Every structure is written in structure tokens, then in C-alpha cells.
């Protein structure tokens, strides 16, 4: 198993490289890059201000030579909104963002820096991407981790109970609750929670924004923990409501399938109690398919679901950061967050595979690969 884990870790390197390469090509081809974003921002400023940034014009009124005209025409065809701006100014913008170099050189430098976890500087936030991600990551990790754990702690016992009580009143009314919760989008349920419990129209029990209170640093250790979970309650519940439904049904169907197999009938015929049959034989085999969905569930909550939840509850996390950076074409932040999401996803998938052996020691990935 150790050799398998080492091979998987080594395989992450070309996987990360390939994902970064594909996204680099796609993002570079997208219109509205950082140079165009900056041009759009300065479009409302005076021409003199632009001239000061670009270093001014020539010695007289005939400052634009034929070469300047060609350069201006080149920039106008390359960047939207560049018409009328000094070519030297546009060239300085390109140099500031590194676009004075070929795309292959820029990608090579990015990969080299990423080997030391140097993600560069944000184009528009005046802060290093590493520091920016470090500030936002705890929010997304908190939201994704607690939501995933709560979903599994609810879904697995509930799914097992539904499988044992298949066709009973308990199974029917819980199925109705599950279907209703699955039909409710997480963002809609989040708004409902705010209206009901966060000072909307009824109660004001939970805070509306932030991961912790403003005076968190002055609180005692126990009060810090309580304050943290106080802020996380509503966002986590909003994620859980739509996430536990599919996992509960998956757990139920997996257990029902295993309970109808021959080895279960044999175990019962030998006189084993139902609890021993269920948790000594069925559980180990039925949980394999449930564990296999853990990486996907965590990554779905970690990024896809957390984006809207972060916006609604004013949680400044990594999902919101990546979305805003993509809109603003802040490439260092976009690639930095992409790298983190990809790395987390690969690690979680590896942990999911290793968990298989804890549930069923008969699984040996090294023999399967051989």
C-alpha cells in the first residue's frame, strides 16, 4: 500500500502540470485580459494623466511618428479600447503584467515558481497570491469539511435504517423528507435560514456575516470555539440540506443490494444475530460505494456549493475569490486558486482510495495494478 501511495503522489505532478497547461491555454485565449481591464479602468481619466503614466509625448506637436502609428494600430487590434492611447503606455502595461513575453515563457516561469509554492502577486489587489489564499482558505476548508462530515454522519445511519426498515412507514416519510430537501436549492434554503434565524423577519439568533466575530481575538479559548461554530451553523446547514439526500439513498440502495446476496442468507442460516450480520458482513461491502463518493462530495461542497453560500453569508472564502478573480482576469489569483483546488482534489481522492483498505483489507491496489 505504501508503494501505491507513493506512485499516486508522484502521478500528481504530471496531472497538475496538464491541468495548469490546459487552463493556461484557455484563459490566455479568453478576451478581456488584465491589460484590457486596466485600459477600461483608466478610460474615464484625462488624456494628460495617461500621458504622465506613459512618460509623455515627443518634443513638439508632431510627436507621433510613422512607427508610433504602426504601434498604435497594432495595440488597437490587440486590445479593445486601446484606440487613442499612447503606444508606450500600452507597452508599459504589457511589461507590468508580463505580457511583453511569449506565452510559453510566461507558462514556464509560472510552473517554475509553483514548484516552490510561489504564486506571484495579484494584479489588482496589491498582495501576494500565497498570502491571499492563506487568508481565504480557512473559510472554504471550514465550510467544506464540516458540511461533508455532517452529511456523512446523517446519511449513513439514516440510509442503513431505511434499508433495514425498507417499505415501512419510517422509510416512506423519511423518503418524502429526503425528496423535498433534494428539490430545495442550497442557496434558497440559505435565504430561508437568514429570514428565519438571522434577523430577517422572525428571530435573530445567528450572525449574518463572517467566520468569527470582530472581537474574536479578545475571547477566551472556549468562547472562540463557541463563536466559530455559532457563525458556521447556518452556512453548514444550508449546504447539508441538499447534500445528504443523494448519499442517504445511495447508502440505502447499497445496503439493500448487499442484504439480498447469498453470503448474507448463509450468515443468517448459521444463526448469527441480525446486528452481527448487518455490521459484521454487510457494512464492510456496502460502504465501499459510499466511500468512493467522498472525494466528489467534498470537492462539490468545497468549491461548487460554497460559492453561493459564501456570497449569501458574506464569507470571504476561496470559492468567491476564484470567481471574482476570473471576472477581473486576475490571472495569478485564478491559477493559484485553481492549483489549490486541484491539489486538494487529488489528495482527497488518494485518501478515498486508502480508506478502502481500512473498510475492506481484502482490497490490494498493488496487486490490481500488477
XYZ file of C-alpha atoms in Angstrom:
370
model
C 0.000 0.000 0.000
C 2.896 2.365 0.725
C 4.313 1.837 -2.767
C 0.881 2.515 -4.255
C 0.531 5.750 -2.267
C 3.997 6.898 -3.389
C 3.148 6.208 -7.040
C -0.091 8.140 -6.712
C 1.722 11.098 -5.167
C 4.277 11.084 -7.998
C 1.446 10.867 -10.533
C 0.015 14.099 -9.122
C 2.919 16.054 -10.627
C 2.126 15.451 -14.332
C -1.587 15.696 -13.536
C -1.157 19.157 -12.017
C 1.054 20.166 -14.928
C -1.506 19.024 -17.502
C -4.402 20.769 -15.786
C -2.433 24.002 -15.465
C -1.390 23.826 -19.129
C -4.919 23.288 -20.429
C -6.353 26.078 -18.295
C -3.461 28.394 -19.167
C -4.208 27.993 -22.874
C -7.949 28.507 -22.359
C -7.574 31.569 -20.134
C -4.969 33.177 -22.409
C -7.374 32.848 -25.329
C -10.258 34.435 -23.412
C -10.941 38.097 -24.241
C -10.746 40.871 -21.674
C -7.315 40.168 -20.186
C -5.649 42.239 -17.442
C -4.304 44.807 -19.922
C -7.804 45.394 -21.285
C -9.150 45.515 -17.730
C -6.681 48.267 -16.849
C -7.457 50.143 -20.079
C -11.139 50.021 -19.175
C -10.374 51.410 -15.703
C -8.379 54.369 -16.998
C -10.761 55.170 -19.856
C -12.515 57.711 -17.668
C -9.302 59.554 -16.752
C -7.902 62.579 -18.565
C -5.561 62.171 -21.505
C -2.878 64.114 -19.605
C -2.931 61.531 -16.821
C -2.352 58.800 -19.360
C 0.488 60.784 -20.870
C 2.133 61.157 -17.461
C 1.968 57.425 -16.844
C 3.392 56.664 -20.264
C 6.222 59.121 -19.913
C 4.811 61.913 -22.059
C 4.888 62.588 -25.769
C 7.514 63.958 -28.154
C 9.214 67.327 -28.271
C 6.526 69.033 -30.359
C 3.014 68.591 -31.644
C 4.193 66.126 -34.282
C 5.183 63.517 -31.690
C 3.510 60.565 -33.397
C 5.896 59.187 -35.989
C 5.074 56.564 -38.575
C 6.455 53.899 -36.213
C 4.240 55.196 -33.422
C 1.243 54.969 -35.743
C 2.051 51.361 -36.605
C 2.496 50.504 -32.918
C -0.786 52.218 -32.111
C -2.586 50.282 -34.833
C -1.061 47.059 -33.532
C -2.277 47.689 -29.986
C -5.731 48.761 -31.209
C -6.162 45.441 -32.996
C -4.787 43.544 -29.993
C -6.672 45.234 -27.143
C -10.185 46.565 -27.087
C -10.388 50.198 -26.016
C -6.743 50.946 -26.856
C -7.642 53.458 -29.580
C -6.230 56.874 -28.802
C -3.898 55.717 -26.017
C -0.148 56.224 -26.179
C 1.560 53.063 -27.515
C 4.333 53.487 -24.934
C 1.726 53.420 -22.198
C 0.226 50.186 -23.565
C 3.713 48.697 -23.818
C 4.361 49.550 -20.162
C 1.085 47.873 -19.210
C 2.154 44.747 -21.071
C 5.504 44.730 -19.294
C 3.857 45.278 -15.898
C 1.664 42.205 -16.361
C 4.366 40.171 -18.110
C 2.631 40.143 -21.489
C 5.707 41.504 -23.211
C 6.995 37.919 -23.200
C 5.729 34.920 -25.224
C 3.072 32.714 -23.651
C 5.479 29.760 -23.466
C 7.961 31.807 -21.421
C 5.228 33.006 -19.068
C 3.964 29.448 -18.545
C 7.483 28.150 -17.917
C 8.099 30.807 -15.263
C 4.748 30.069 -13.647
C 5.493 26.328 -13.386
C 8.976 27.040 -12.006
C 7.556 29.348 -9.341
C 4.785 26.900 -8.475
C 7.388 24.271 -7.573
C 8.260 26.495 -4.605
C 4.598 27.442 -3.987
C 5.276 30.969 -5.234
C 2.047 32.061 -6.925
C 3.185 35.603 -7.660
C 1.432 38.868 -6.926
C -2.206 39.725 -7.539
C -2.652 42.129 -10.436
C -5.287 44.284 -8.773
C -5.161 43.569 -5.008
C -1.555 44.593 -4.248
C -0.899 41.443 -2.213
C 0.849 38.132 -2.805
C -1.381 35.311 -4.012
C 0.030 32.975 -1.353
C -0.974 35.352 1.418
C -4.349 35.945 -0.210
C -5.081 32.207 -0.444
C -3.880 31.672 3.130
C -6.397 34.283 4.296
C -9.325 32.783 2.344
C -8.582 29.062 2.631
C -9.759 28.573 6.261
C -13.242 29.743 5.300
C -13.631 27.269 2.423
C -11.985 24.429 4.363
C -14.294 25.050 7.319
C -17.396 25.135 5.174
C -16.461 22.089 3.093
C -15.121 19.969 5.958
C -17.960 20.443 8.448
C -20.625 20.150 5.751
C -19.152 16.886 4.435
C -18.746 15.373 7.898
C -22.282 16.310 8.914
C -23.709 14.950 5.661
C -21.982 11.593 6.192
C -22.904 11.413 9.889
C -26.564 11.927 8.964
C -26.762 9.992 5.707
C -25.038 6.736 6.643
C -27.067 5.910 9.784
C -30.258 7.121 8.107
C -29.568 5.103 4.945
C -28.845 1.955 6.960
C -32.025 2.433 8.975
C -34.064 2.917 5.809
C -32.576 -0.253 4.317
C -33.448 -2.287 7.419
C -36.960 -0.768 7.553
C -37.498 -0.856 3.788
C -41.185 -0.386 2.944
C -42.185 0.656 6.468
C -43.822 3.942 7.492
C -40.427 5.205 8.654
C -38.980 4.549 5.208
C -41.892 6.282 3.474
C -41.981 9.504 5.463
C -38.202 9.872 5.532
C -38.173 9.387 1.757
C -40.659 12.260 1.465
C -38.377 14.484 3.569
C -35.348 13.486 1.510
C -37.060 14.192 -1.814
C -38.274 17.573 -0.566
C -34.801 18.534 0.695
C -33.198 17.420 -2.564
C -35.573 19.661 -4.511
C -34.632 22.742 -2.469
C -31.524 24.545 -3.789
C -28.945 25.243 -1.094
C -28.937 28.985 -1.800
C -32.728 29.160 -1.442
C -32.590 27.300 1.858
C -29.784 29.653 2.943
C -32.045 32.650 2.339
C -34.816 30.916 4.288
C -32.450 30.372 7.226
C -31.420 34.024 7.177
C -35.021 35.213 7.156
C -35.962 32.828 9.954
C -32.906 32.851 12.247
C -30.615 35.742 11.303
C -32.674 38.848 11.863
C -34.757 38.678 8.709
C -38.394 38.770 9.746
C -38.530 36.459 12.754
C -35.616 35.533 15.058
C -32.122 36.917 15.419
C -30.196 34.001 16.863
C -27.252 33.597 14.477
C -24.915 36.173 12.898
C -25.385 37.137 9.283
C -21.815 37.532 8.089
C -18.233 36.477 8.703
C -16.476 33.400 10.039
C -15.897 34.853 13.505
C -16.922 37.953 15.455
C -14.927 41.188 15.323
C -13.765 40.731 18.925
C -12.745 37.100 18.385
C -9.091 37.726 19.248
C -10.036 39.005 22.703
C -12.210 35.998 23.598
C -11.124 33.064 25.735
C -10.334 29.712 24.091
C -13.725 28.188 24.865
C -15.568 31.302 23.701
C -13.533 31.334 20.473
C -14.666 27.787 19.670
C -18.287 28.628 20.510
C -18.143 31.813 18.432
C -16.686 29.931 15.457
C -19.421 27.285 15.432
C -22.027 29.976 16.070
C -21.040 31.617 12.790
C -20.742 28.319 10.895
C -24.143 26.892 11.862
C -26.349 28.435 9.159
C -23.878 28.109 6.228
C -23.227 24.453 7.062
C -26.947 23.688 7.418
C -27.592 25.317 4.038
C -25.012 23.010 2.443
C -26.222 19.899 4.264
C -29.894 20.198 3.298
C -29.270 19.434 -0.370
C -26.232 17.229 0.099
C -27.444 14.457 2.388
C -30.362 13.325 0.191
C -28.426 11.573 -2.579
C -25.956 9.998 -0.138
C -28.776 8.636 2.042
C -30.458 6.965 -0.928
C -27.112 5.648 -2.147
C -26.412 4.133 1.268
C -29.875 2.573 1.447
C -29.712 1.025 -2.038
C -26.184 -0.254 -1.439
C -27.204 -1.978 1.800
C -30.361 -3.465 0.274
C -28.323 -4.891 -2.600
C -25.814 -6.480 -0.220
C -28.525 -7.798 2.149
C -30.054 -9.820 -0.689
C -26.822 -11.623 -1.576
C -26.131 -15.283 -0.838
C -23.452 -14.750 1.826
C -25.961 -12.802 3.959
C -28.507 -15.616 3.701
C -25.779 -18.069 4.681
C -24.782 -15.982 7.695
C -28.393 -15.820 8.849
C -28.807 -19.569 8.351
C -25.825 -20.128 10.658
C -27.759 -18.383 13.414
C -25.894 -15.074 13.538
C -27.891 -12.216 15.039
C -29.165 -9.528 12.687
C -26.841 -6.891 14.139
C -23.821 -9.150 13.587
C -24.916 -9.854 10.017
C -25.535 -6.166 9.296
C -22.375 -4.656 10.784
C -20.050 -7.659 10.603
C -20.682 -8.632 6.979
C -22.950 -6.226 5.059
C -21.473 -2.958 6.320
C -17.955 -3.569 5.020
C -19.079 -4.385 1.474
C -21.909 -1.856 1.238
C -19.753 1.054 2.418
C -17.274 0.751 -0.456
C -19.534 2.567 -2.898
C -20.368 5.168 -0.238
C -16.693 5.877 0.483
C -15.982 6.168 -3.238
C -18.267 9.194 -3.367
C -16.476 11.022 -0.543
C -13.899 12.866 -2.699
C -16.532 14.079 -5.135
C -18.862 15.144 -2.339
C -16.136 17.085 -0.560
C -14.941 18.848 -3.718
C -18.520 19.680 -4.720
C -19.114 21.369 -1.385
C -15.595 22.798 -1.217
C -15.999 24.757 -4.445
C -19.298 24.493 -6.317
C -21.765 24.778 -3.459
C -19.636 27.048 -1.286
C -19.563 29.823 -3.870
C -23.203 30.850 -3.453
C -23.133 30.159 0.277
C -20.075 32.370 0.687
C -21.825 35.181 -1.172
C -25.076 34.878 0.774
C -23.439 34.692 4.202
C -20.630 37.156 3.355
C -17.960 34.514 3.878
C -14.814 35.659 2.116
C -13.561 32.241 1.041
C -11.603 30.671 -1.781
C -14.602 29.968 -3.993
C -15.667 33.614 -4.004
C -12.049 34.694 -4.505
C -11.628 32.463 -7.548
C -14.894 33.654 -9.078
C -14.115 37.350 -8.590
C -10.571 36.868 -9.903
C -11.836 35.118 -13.036
C -14.212 38.004 -13.731
C -11.433 40.560 -13.160
C -8.908 38.465 -15.167
C -6.543 38.459 -12.194
C -4.530 35.587 -13.662
C -2.110 34.917 -10.758
C -5.048 34.522 -8.358
C -7.014 32.429 -10.870
C -4.143 29.982 -11.387
C -3.262 29.981 -7.683
C -6.784 29.025 -6.608
C -7.005 26.516 -9.458
C -3.770 24.910 -8.271
C -5.049 24.667 -4.690
C -8.408 23.198 -5.737
C -6.710 20.657 -7.992
C -4.176 19.681 -5.347
C -6.865 19.283 -2.679
C -8.960 17.202 -5.070
C -6.080 14.846 -5.876
C -5.172 14.417 -2.212
C -8.787 13.740 -1.233
C -9.119 11.130 -3.987
C -5.962 9.436 -2.743
C -7.295 9.406 0.819
C -10.530 7.906 -0.510
C -8.620 5.037 -2.132
C -6.590 4.431 1.015
C -9.777 4.377 3.071
C -10.938 1.377 1.013
C -8.303 -0.777 2.681
C -9.469 0.297 6.127
C -13.006 -0.809 5.335
C -12.078 -3.949 3.428
C -8.488 -5.213 3.892
C -9.041 -7.667 1.040
C -8.598 -4.802 -1.436
C -4.980 -4.539 -2.559
C -4.303 -1.813 -5.126
C -0.746 -3.010 -5.706
C -1.919 -6.458 -6.855
C -4.625 -4.898 -9.029
C -2.038 -2.703 -10.738
C 0.302 -5.635 -11.213
